[in-house]
DNA sequence: AACTTATCCAACCGCCGCTAC
DNA sequence: AGTAGCGGCGGTTGGATAAGT
């Protein structure tokens, strides 16, 4: 193992400590539990192994599909991915990815590169933007962190009309790029998930929703129409 | 049966962002 | 404004086990 394995006795001490004092305050846990472990080890042991409702064993087919889909959208943000898989921990997902999926998907991506050579690139064109659009583009978002390439150009690929398209934009966020292409206005109502309207109106609050949800929903939208 | 290689996964490490002072 | 302490995260390590020769 990567370190010193936990004994049953240590597990019991940690469980009793958490039951008595609750989660959090990890810096105090080693002392309170009488464990010769650092705060991080205690937290990790609890989160990955001792916490109730942790699902063990093989990943179901649906779970694997979800991991692949979410990884495509979120990258190596294991805690976010695990958050959408009840009972799975970030460590589990990460290990599963590293052991089972990364090699498999690398091979598939190599094949995909051959197929997607014909992707049509739509470059954003200057155009008059209405007042609502101005409002939208003024919304400051962290999206560029997710979709921005090293070149500083934001891009997004999607499928429509049986064809793959790629949007590229020098703009700060992909949303204004979509808006300028006139795509956002065409989105069906059910795509406009909770919080979307608030964002459009400039009332967006990162505590109510985040851009990962937007990207995930866009992907599901693509799946539905492709 | 003995040895080597590959795979799995629990645990550790270092970094980052947030908060309190 | 600077800093220390904390929780949280992703990357990496290395021991256990399985599979192959």
PDB file of C-alpha atoms (C1' of nucleotides) in Angstrom:
ATOM      1  CA  UNK A   1       0.000   0.000   0.000  1.00  0.00           C
ATOM      2  CA  UNK A   2       1.023   3.633  -0.372  1.00  0.00           C
ATOM      3  CA  UNK A   3       1.446   4.058   3.377  1.00  0.00           C
ATOM      4  CA  UNK A   4       0.768   2.365   6.680  1.00  0.00           C
ATOM      5  CA  UNK A   5      -2.526   0.471   6.494  1.00  0.00           C
ATOM      6  CA  UNK A   6      -5.248   1.330   8.970  1.00  0.00           C
ATOM      7  CA  UNK A   7      -6.058  -1.303  11.584  1.00  0.00           C
ATOM      8  CA  UNK A   8      -9.579  -2.219  12.696  1.00  0.00           C
ATOM      9  CA  UNK A   9      -8.829  -0.640  16.048  1.00  0.00           C
ATOM     10  CA  UNK A  10      -7.906   2.658  14.397  1.00  0.00           C
ATOM     11  CA  UNK A  11     -11.043   2.538  12.270  1.00  0.00           C
ATOM     12  CA  UNK A  12     -13.167   2.042  15.383  1.00  0.00           C
ATOM     13  CA  UNK A  13     -11.516   4.951  17.150  1.00  0.00           C
ATOM     14  CA  UNK A  14     -12.075   7.216  14.160  1.00  0.00           C
ATOM     15  CA  UNK A  15     -15.700   6.138  13.730  1.00  0.00           C
ATOM     16  CA  UNK A  16     -16.464   6.726  17.400  1.00  0.00           C
ATOM     17  CA  UNK A  17     -14.797  10.127  17.240  1.00  0.00           C
ATOM     18  CA  UNK A  18     -16.820  11.219  14.204  1.00  0.00           C
ATOM     19  CA  UNK A  19     -20.019   9.881  15.744  1.00  0.00           C
ATOM     20  CA  UNK A  20     -19.348  11.852  18.901  1.00  0.00           C
ATOM     21  CA  UNK A  21     -18.018  15.119  17.492  1.00  0.00           C
ATOM     22  CA  UNK A  22     -19.224  15.075  13.893  1.00  0.00           C
ATOM     23  CA  UNK A  23     -17.339  15.721  10.667  1.00  0.00           C
ATOM     24  CA  UNK A  24     -15.107  18.737  10.235  1.00  0.00           C
ATOM     25  CA  UNK A  25     -12.456  20.113  12.568  1.00  0.00           C
ATOM     26  CA  UNK A  26     -10.099  17.521  11.196  1.00  0.00           C
ATOM     27  CA  UNK A  27      -7.107  19.118  12.875  1.00  0.00           C
ATOM     28  CA  UNK A  28      -8.599  18.072  16.223  1.00  0.00           C
ATOM     29  CA  UNK A  29      -9.578  14.545  15.231  1.00  0.00           C
ATOM     30  CA  UNK A  30      -6.205  12.811  15.827  1.00  0.00           C
ATOM     31  CA  UNK A  31      -6.129  14.183  19.358  1.00  0.00           C
ATOM     32  CA  UNK A  32      -9.796  13.560  20.118  1.00  0.00           C
ATOM     33  CA  UNK A  33      -9.699  10.042  18.692  1.00  0.00           C
ATOM     34  CA  UNK A  34      -6.331   9.187  20.220  1.00  0.00           C
ATOM     35  CA  UNK A  35      -4.897   8.317  16.827  1.00  0.00           C
ATOM     36  CA  UNK A  36      -1.290   8.589  15.743  1.00  0.00           C
ATOM     37  CA  UNK A  37      -2.379   9.844  12.305  1.00  0.00           C
ATOM     38  CA  UNK A  38      -2.354  13.266  10.695  1.00  0.00           C
ATOM     39  CA  UNK A  39      -5.558  15.234  10.068  1.00  0.00           C
ATOM     40  CA  UNK A  40      -5.440  14.462   6.369  1.00  0.00           C
ATOM     41  CA  UNK A  41      -5.133  10.723   6.873  1.00  0.00           C
ATOM     42  CA  UNK A  42      -8.114  10.762   9.218  1.00  0.00           C
ATOM     43  CA  UNK A  43     -10.219  12.778   6.790  1.00  0.00           C
ATOM     44  CA  UNK A  44      -9.276  10.572   3.869  1.00  0.00           C
ATOM     45  CA  UNK A  45      -9.931   7.355   5.759  1.00  0.00           C
ATOM     46  CA  UNK A  46     -13.361   8.602   6.761  1.00  0.00           C
ATOM     47  CA  UNK A  47     -14.345   9.970   3.367  1.00  0.00           C
ATOM     48  CA  UNK A  48     -13.067   7.075   1.288  1.00  0.00           C
ATOM     49  CA  UNK A  49     -13.713   4.114   3.517  1.00  0.00           C
ATOM     50  CA  UNK A  50     -15.596   4.561   6.766  1.00  0.00           C
ATOM     51  CA  UNK A  51     -18.372   6.984   5.817  1.00  0.00           C
ATOM     52  CA  UNK A  52     -21.820   5.359   5.676  1.00  0.00           C
ATOM     53  CA  UNK A  53     -23.441   4.579   2.295  1.00  0.00           C
ATOM     54  CA  UNK A  54     -20.164   4.114   0.462  1.00  0.00           C
ATOM     55  CA  UNK A  55     -20.684   1.844  -2.509  1.00  0.00           C
ATOM     56  CA  UNK A  56     -17.996  -0.764  -2.980  1.00  0.00           C
ATOM     57  CA  UNK A  57     -17.373  -3.234  -5.749  1.00  0.00           C
ATOM     58  CA  UNK A  58     -17.428  -2.960  -9.523  1.00  0.00           C
ATOM     59  CA  UNK A  59     -18.785   0.078 -11.323  1.00  0.00           C
ATOM     60  CA  UNK A  60     -22.076  -0.459 -13.139  1.00  0.00           C
ATOM     61  CA  UNK A  61     -22.270   0.204 -16.864  1.00  0.00           C
ATOM     62  CA  UNK A  62     -24.332   3.368 -16.277  1.00  0.00           C
ATOM     63  CA  UNK A  63     -21.767   4.623 -13.791  1.00  0.00           C
ATOM     64  CA  UNK A  64     -18.951   4.091 -16.266  1.00  0.00           C
ATOM     65  CA  UNK A  65     -20.887   5.936 -18.969  1.00  0.00           C
ATOM     66  CA  UNK A  66     -21.473   8.784 -16.575  1.00  0.00           C
ATOM     67  CA  UNK A  67     -17.796   8.953 -15.650  1.00  0.00           C
ATOM     68  CA  UNK A  68     -16.751   9.075 -19.288  1.00  0.00           C
ATOM     69  CA  UNK A  69     -19.309  11.773 -20.082  1.00  0.00           C
ATOM     70  CA  UNK A  70     -18.451  13.887 -17.065  1.00  0.00           C
ATOM     71  CA  UNK A  71     -14.725  13.526 -17.587  1.00  0.00           C
ATOM     72  CA  UNK A  72     -15.182  14.812 -21.109  1.00  0.00           C
ATOM     73  CA  UNK A  73     -16.850  17.895 -19.689  1.00  0.00           C
ATOM     74  CA  UNK A  74     -14.985  18.471 -16.461  1.00  0.00           C
ATOM     75  CA  UNK A  75     -11.571  16.913 -16.928  1.00  0.00           C
ATOM     76  CA  UNK A  76      -9.803  15.485 -13.867  1.00  0.00           C
ATOM     77  CA  UNK A  77     -12.162  17.100 -11.388  1.00  0.00           C
ATOM     78  CA  UNK A  78     -12.767  13.853  -9.579  1.00  0.00           C
ATOM     79  CA  UNK A  79     -14.693  15.266  -6.656  1.00  0.00           C
ATOM     80  CA  UNK A  80     -17.208  16.904  -8.993  1.00  0.00           C
ATOM     81  CA  UNK A  81     -17.575  13.698 -10.974  1.00  0.00           C
ATOM     82  CA  UNK A  82     -17.952  11.630  -7.807  1.00  0.00           C
ATOM     83  CA  UNK A  83     -20.574  14.094  -6.610  1.00  0.00           C
ATOM     84  CA  UNK A  84     -22.844  12.911  -9.392  1.00  0.00           C
ATOM     85  CA  UNK A  85     -22.308   9.219  -8.573  1.00  0.00           C
ATOM     86  CA  UNK A  86     -24.049   8.376  -5.304  1.00  0.00           C
ATOM     87  CA  UNK A  87     -21.905   6.307  -2.976  1.00  0.00           C
ATOM     88  CA  UNK A  88     -18.717   6.699  -4.982  1.00  0.00           C
ATOM     89  CA  UNK A  89     -15.724   8.635  -3.764  1.00  0.00           C
ATOM     90  CA  UNK A  90     -13.385  10.847  -5.733  1.00  0.00           C
ATOM     91  CA  UNK A  91     -10.566   8.413  -5.031  1.00  0.00           C
ATOM     92  CA  UNK A  92     -12.608   5.487  -6.368  1.00  0.00           C
ATOM     93  CA  UNK A  93     -13.466   7.356  -9.536  1.00  0.00           C
ATOM     94  CA  UNK A  94      -9.881   8.478 -10.026  1.00  0.00           C
ATOM     95  CA  UNK A  95      -8.514   4.981  -9.502  1.00  0.00           C
ATOM     96  CA  UNK A  96     -11.087   3.485 -11.815  1.00  0.00           C
ATOM     97  CA  UNK A  97     -10.262   6.044 -14.457  1.00  0.00           C
ATOM     98  CA  UNK A  98      -6.529   5.492 -14.191  1.00  0.00           C
ATOM     99  CA  UNK A  99      -6.785   1.703 -14.169  1.00  0.00           C
ATOM    100  CA  UNK A 100      -9.618   1.020 -16.583  1.00  0.00           C
ATOM    101  CA  UNK A 101     -10.593   3.964 -18.695  1.00  0.00           C
ATOM    102  CA  UNK A 102      -7.666   6.212 -19.560  1.00  0.00           C
ATOM    103  CA  UNK A 103      -5.905   3.701 -21.812  1.00  0.00           C
ATOM    104  CA  UNK A 104      -9.127   2.524 -23.392  1.00  0.00           C
ATOM    105  CA  UNK A 105     -10.239   6.069 -24.161  1.00  0.00           C
ATOM    106  CA  UNK A 106      -6.866   7.162 -25.481  1.00  0.00           C
ATOM    107  CA  UNK A 107      -7.145   4.454 -28.101  1.00  0.00           C
ATOM    108  CA  UNK A 108     -10.698   5.514 -28.962  1.00  0.00           C
ATOM    109  CA  UNK A 109      -9.706   9.187 -29.200  1.00  0.00           C
ATOM    110  CA  UNK A 110      -7.000   8.284 -31.679  1.00  0.00           C
ATOM    111  CA  UNK A 111      -9.709   6.738 -33.843  1.00  0.00           C
ATOM    112  CA  UNK A 112     -11.969   9.760 -33.354  1.00  0.00           C
ATOM    113  CA  UNK A 113      -9.271  12.116 -34.593  1.00  0.00           C
ATOM    114  CA  UNK A 114      -9.495  10.406 -37.954  1.00  0.00           C
ATOM    115  CA  UNK A 115     -13.272  10.823 -38.089  1.00  0.00           C
ATOM    116  CA  UNK A 116     -13.494  14.454 -36.926  1.00  0.00           C
ATOM    117  CA  UNK A 117     -11.094  15.824 -39.509  1.00  0.00           C
ATOM    118  CA  UNK A 118     -14.133  17.106 -41.422  1.00  0.00           C
ATOM    119  CA  UNK A 119     -15.467  19.207 -38.540  1.00  0.00           C
ATOM    120  CA  UNK A 120     -16.860  22.522 -39.767  1.00  0.00           C
ATOM    121  CA  UNK A 121     -15.361  25.480 -37.891  1.00  0.00           C
ATOM    122  CA  UNK A 122     -17.664  28.447 -37.397  1.00  0.00           C
ATOM    123  CA  UNK A 123     -15.762  31.567 -36.460  1.00  0.00           C
ATOM    124  CA  UNK A 124     -17.578  34.307 -34.661  1.00  0.00           C
ATOM    125  CA  UNK A 125     -18.442  37.297 -36.786  1.00  0.00           C
ATOM    126  CA  UNK A 126     -18.965  40.855 -35.555  1.00  0.00           C
ATOM    127  CA  UNK A 127     -22.598  41.768 -35.471  1.00  0.00           C
ATOM    128  CA  UNK A 128     -24.933  44.166 -33.751  1.00  0.00           C
ATOM    129  CA  UNK A 129     -25.886  42.934 -30.350  1.00  0.00           C
ATOM    130  CA  UNK A 130     -29.241  43.816 -28.827  1.00  0.00           C
ATOM    131  CA  UNK A 131     -29.594  45.134 -25.306  1.00  0.00           C
ATOM    132  CA  UNK A 132     -30.381  41.728 -23.839  1.00  0.00           C
ATOM    133  CA  UNK A 133     -27.355  40.264 -25.537  1.00  0.00           C
ATOM    134  CA  UNK A 134     -25.150  42.994 -24.176  1.00  0.00           C
ATOM    135  CA  UNK A 135     -26.451  42.176 -20.755  1.00  0.00           C
ATOM    136  CA  UNK A 136     -25.667  38.520 -21.272  1.00  0.00           C
ATOM    137  CA  UNK A 137     -22.148  39.083 -22.504  1.00  0.00           C
ATOM    138  CA  UNK A 138     -21.456  41.303 -19.529  1.00  0.00           C
ATOM    139  CA  UNK A 139     -22.032  38.417 -17.166  1.00  0.00           C
ATOM    140  CA  UNK A 140     -18.703  37.448 -15.803  1.00  0.00           C
ATOM    141  CA  UNK A 141     -18.211  33.707 -15.769  1.00  0.00           C
ATOM    142  CA  UNK A 142     -15.462  31.261 -14.985  1.00  0.00           C
ATOM    143  CA  UNK A 143     -16.336  29.281 -18.105  1.00  0.00           C
ATOM    144  CA  UNK A 144     -13.177  30.192 -19.946  1.00  0.00           C
ATOM    145  CA  UNK A 145     -11.315  28.109 -17.425  1.00  0.00           C
ATOM    146  CA  UNK A 146     -13.173  25.081 -18.659  1.00  0.00           C
ATOM    147  CA  UNK A 147     -13.306  25.635 -22.385  1.00  0.00           C
ATOM    148  CA  UNK A 148     -10.494  28.056 -23.081  1.00  0.00           C
ATOM    149  CA  UNK A 149      -7.606  26.579 -24.977  1.00  0.00           C
ATOM    150  CA  UNK A 150      -3.966  27.441 -24.419  1.00  0.00           C
ATOM    151  CA  UNK A 151      -4.099  29.788 -27.357  1.00  0.00           C
ATOM    152  CA  UNK A 152      -6.603  31.919 -25.467  1.00  0.00           C
ATOM    153  CA  UNK A 153      -9.392  31.043 -27.866  1.00  0.00           C
ATOM    154  CA  UNK A 154     -12.591  29.680 -26.357  1.00  0.00           C
ATOM    155  CA  UNK A 155     -14.099  26.802 -28.238  1.00  0.00           C
ATOM    156  CA  UNK A 156     -17.046  24.461 -28.026  1.00  0.00           C
ATOM    157  CA  UNK A 157     -17.966  21.513 -30.217  1.00  0.00           C
ATOM    158  CA  UNK A 158     -21.541  20.380 -30.705  1.00  0.00           C
ATOM    159  CA  UNK A 159     -23.629  18.345 -33.109  1.00  0.00           C
ATOM    160  CA  UNK A 160     -26.528  19.679 -35.145  1.00  0.00           C
ATOM    161  CA  UNK A 161     -28.173  18.833 -38.427  1.00  0.00           C
ATOM    162  CA  UNK A 162     -26.244  15.581 -38.439  1.00  0.00           C
ATOM    163  CA  UNK A 163     -22.947  17.458 -38.589  1.00  0.00           C
ATOM    164  CA  UNK A 164     -20.252  18.335 -36.096  1.00  0.00           C
ATOM    165  CA  UNK A 165     -19.584  22.007 -35.547  1.00  0.00           C
ATOM    166  CA  UNK A 166     -16.973  23.830 -33.587  1.00  0.00           C
ATOM    167  CA  UNK A 167     -17.398  27.318 -32.236  1.00  0.00           C
ATOM    168  CA  UNK A 168     -14.347  29.446 -31.616  1.00  0.00           C
ATOM    169  CA  UNK A 169     -14.304  32.790 -29.911  1.00  0.00           C
ATOM    170  CA  UNK A 170     -11.816  35.365 -28.714  1.00  0.00           C
ATOM    171  CA  UNK A 171     -14.459  36.494 -26.253  1.00  0.00           C
ATOM    172  CA  UNK A 172     -14.139  36.154 -22.540  1.00  0.00           C
ATOM    173  CA  UNK A 173     -16.801  33.526 -22.312  1.00  0.00           C
ATOM    174  CA  UNK A 174     -18.338  30.933 -24.545  1.00  0.00           C
ATOM    175  CA  UNK A 175     -21.804  32.178 -23.788  1.00  0.00           C
ATOM    176  CA  UNK A 176     -21.314  35.442 -25.657  1.00  0.00           C
ATOM    177  CA  UNK A 177     -19.915  33.414 -28.530  1.00  0.00           C
ATOM    178  CA  UNK A 178     -23.055  31.257 -28.595  1.00  0.00           C
ATOM    179  CA  UNK A 179     -25.143  34.382 -28.354  1.00  0.00           C
ATOM    180  CA  UNK A 180     -23.386  36.034 -31.248  1.00  0.00           C
ATOM    181  CA  UNK A 181     -23.982  32.966 -33.371  1.00  0.00           C
ATOM    182  CA  UNK A 182     -27.687  33.312 -32.573  1.00  0.00           C
ATOM    183  CA  UNK A 183     -27.638  29.845 -31.035  1.00  0.00           C
ATOM    184  CA  UNK A 184     -28.683  30.658 -27.497  1.00  0.00           C
ATOM    185  CA  UNK A 185     -31.985  32.129 -28.616  1.00  0.00           C
ATOM    186  CA  UNK A 186     -32.789  28.869 -30.400  1.00  0.00           C
ATOM    187  CA  UNK A 187     -32.326  26.680 -27.398  1.00  0.00           C
ATOM    188  CA  UNK A 188     -35.518  24.951 -26.281  1.00  0.00           C
ATOM    189  CA  UNK A 189     -37.020  25.995 -22.963  1.00  0.00           C
ATOM    190  CA  UNK A 190     -36.187  22.737 -21.254  1.00  0.00           C
ATOM    191  CA  UNK A 191     -32.539  23.350 -21.931  1.00  0.00           C
ATOM    192  CA  UNK A 192     -32.724  26.512 -19.896  1.00  0.00           C
ATOM    193  CA  UNK A 193     -32.179  24.802 -16.595  1.00  0.00           C
ATOM    194  CA  UNK A 194     -32.639  26.295 -13.180  1.00  0.00           C
ATOM    195  CA  UNK A 195     -30.371  29.287 -12.732  1.00  0.00           C
ATOM    196  CA  UNK A 196     -29.961  29.887 -16.444  1.00  0.00           C
ATOM    197  CA  UNK A 197     -32.488  32.719 -16.461  1.00  0.00           C
ATOM    198  CA  UNK A 198     -30.866  34.281 -13.434  1.00  0.00           C
ATOM    199  CA  UNK A 199     -27.526  34.183 -15.198  1.00  0.00           C
ATOM    200  CA  UNK A 200     -28.999  35.780 -18.309  1.00  0.00           C
ATOM    201  CA  UNK A 201     -30.482  38.531 -16.181  1.00  0.00           C
ATOM    202  CA  UNK A 202     -27.184  39.134 -14.507  1.00  0.00           C
ATOM    203  CA  UNK A 203     -28.394  37.732 -11.207  1.00  0.00           C
ATOM    204  CA  UNK A 204     -26.194  34.682 -11.361  1.00  0.00           C
ATOM    205  CA  UNK A 205     -24.885  33.417  -8.093  1.00  0.00           C
ATOM    206  CA  UNK A 206     -22.174  30.801  -7.954  1.00  0.00           C
ATOM    207  CA  UNK A 207     -23.759  29.338  -4.838  1.00  0.00           C
ATOM    208  CA  UNK A 208     -26.956  28.423  -6.690  1.00  0.00           C
ATOM    209  CA  UNK A 209     -25.438  26.751  -9.671  1.00  0.00           C
ATOM    210  CA  UNK A 210     -22.182  26.520 -11.547  1.00  0.00           C
ATOM    211  CA  UNK A 211     -20.939  26.347 -15.080  1.00  0.00           C
ATOM    212  CA  UNK A 212     -20.274  22.656 -14.831  1.00  0.00           C
ATOM    213  CA  UNK A 213     -24.052  22.216 -14.798  1.00  0.00           C
ATOM    214  CA  UNK A 214     -24.350  24.322 -17.921  1.00  0.00           C
ATOM    215  CA  UNK A 215     -21.757  22.263 -19.755  1.00  0.00           C
ATOM    216  CA  UNK A 216     -23.304  19.015 -18.615  1.00  0.00           C
ATOM    217  CA  UNK A 217     -26.756  20.092 -19.742  1.00  0.00           C
ATOM    218  CA  UNK A 218     -25.388  21.255 -23.096  1.00  0.00           C
ATOM    219  CA  UNK A 219     -23.868  17.861 -23.583  1.00  0.00           C
ATOM    220  CA  UNK A 220     -27.145  16.156 -22.768  1.00  0.00           C
ATOM    221  CA  UNK A 221     -28.845  18.529 -25.197  1.00  0.00           C
ATOM    222  CA  UNK A 222     -26.392  17.428 -27.874  1.00  0.00           C
ATOM    223  CA  UNK A 223     -27.060  13.780 -27.113  1.00  0.00           C
ATOM    224  CA  UNK A 224     -30.785  14.329 -27.385  1.00  0.00           C
ATOM    225  CA  UNK A 225     -30.670  16.015 -30.778  1.00  0.00           C
ATOM    226  CA  UNK A 226     -27.876  13.981 -32.359  1.00  0.00           C
TER     227      UNK A 226
ATOM    228  C1'  DA B   1       6.397 -24.505  -8.142  1.00  0.00           C
ATOM    229  C1'  DA B   2       9.014 -20.398  -8.736  1.00  0.00           C
ATOM    230  C1'  DC B   3       9.627 -16.279 -10.678  1.00  0.00           C
ATOM    231  C1'  DT B   4       8.295 -12.046 -13.256  1.00  0.00           C
ATOM    232  C1'  DT B   5       5.114  -8.658 -14.785  1.00  0.00           C
ATOM    233  C1'  DA B   6       0.805  -6.195 -14.648  1.00  0.00           C
ATOM    234  C1'  DT B   7      -3.002  -4.380 -12.223  1.00  0.00           C
ATOM    235  C1'  DC B   8      -5.489  -2.553  -8.398  1.00  0.00           C
ATOM    236  C1'  DC B   9      -6.318   0.680  -4.871  1.00  0.00           C
ATOM    237  C1'  DA B  10      -5.440   2.638  -0.068  1.00  0.00           C
ATOM    238  C1'  DA B  11      -2.590   5.983   1.657  1.00  0.00           C
ATOM    239  C1'  DC B  12       0.456   9.831   1.349  1.00  0.00           C
ATOM    240  C1'  DC B  13       2.183  14.328  -0.438  1.00  0.00           C
ATOM    241  C1'  DG B  14       2.196  18.906  -2.055  1.00  0.00           C
ATOM    242  C1'  DC B  15      -0.354  22.558  -3.615  1.00  0.00           C
ATOM    243  C1'  DC B  16      -4.289  25.807  -3.631  1.00  0.00           C
ATOM    244  C1'  DG B  17      -7.989  28.760  -2.014  1.00  0.00           C
ATOM    245  C1'  DC B  18     -10.387  30.420   1.871  1.00  0.00           C
ATOM    246  C1'  DT B  19     -10.740  32.443   6.399  1.00  0.00           C
ATOM    247  C1'  DA B  20      -9.476  34.521  10.658  1.00  0.00           C
ATOM    248  C1'  DC B  21      -6.425  37.325  12.884  1.00  0.00           C
TER     249       DC B  21
ATOM    250  C1'  DA C   1      -1.761  43.826   3.443  1.00  0.00           C
ATOM    251  C1'  DG C   2       0.482  39.917   5.191  1.00  0.00           C
ATOM    252  C1'  DT C   3       0.438  35.504   7.260  1.00  0.00           C
ATOM    253  C1'  DA C   4      -0.717  31.201   9.511  1.00  0.00           C
ATOM    254  C1'  DG C   5      -3.832  27.469   9.771  1.00  0.00           C
ATOM    255  C1'  DC C   6      -7.208  24.825   7.805  1.00  0.00           C
ATOM    256  C1'  DG C   7      -9.973  21.881   4.571  1.00  0.00           C
ATOM    257  C1'  DG C   8     -10.028  20.073   0.164  1.00  0.00           C
ATOM    258  C1'  DC C   9      -8.258  18.420  -4.122  1.00  0.00           C
ATOM    259  C1'  DG C  10      -5.534  15.928  -7.681  1.00  0.00           C
ATOM    260  C1'  DG C  11      -1.257  13.462  -8.543  1.00  0.00           C
ATOM    261  C1'  DT C  12       1.738   9.926  -7.080  1.00  0.00           C
ATOM    262  C1'  DT C  13       3.502   6.021  -4.548  1.00  0.00           C
ATOM    263  C1'  DG C  14       4.126   1.405  -3.291  1.00  0.00           C
ATOM    264  C1'  DG C  15       2.350  -2.961  -1.154  1.00  0.00           C
ATOM    265  C1'  DA C  16      -0.900  -6.718  -2.169  1.00  0.00           C
ATOM    266  C1'  DT C  17      -2.651  -9.645  -5.372  1.00  0.00           C
ATOM    267  C1'  DA C  18      -3.614 -11.716  -9.907  1.00  0.00           C
ATOM    268  C1'  DA C  19      -2.091 -13.269 -14.248  1.00  0.00           C
ATOM    269  C1'  DG C  20       1.346 -14.891 -17.237  1.00  0.00           C
ATOM    270  C1'  DT C  21       5.604 -17.500 -18.339  1.00  0.00           C
TER     271       DT C  21
END
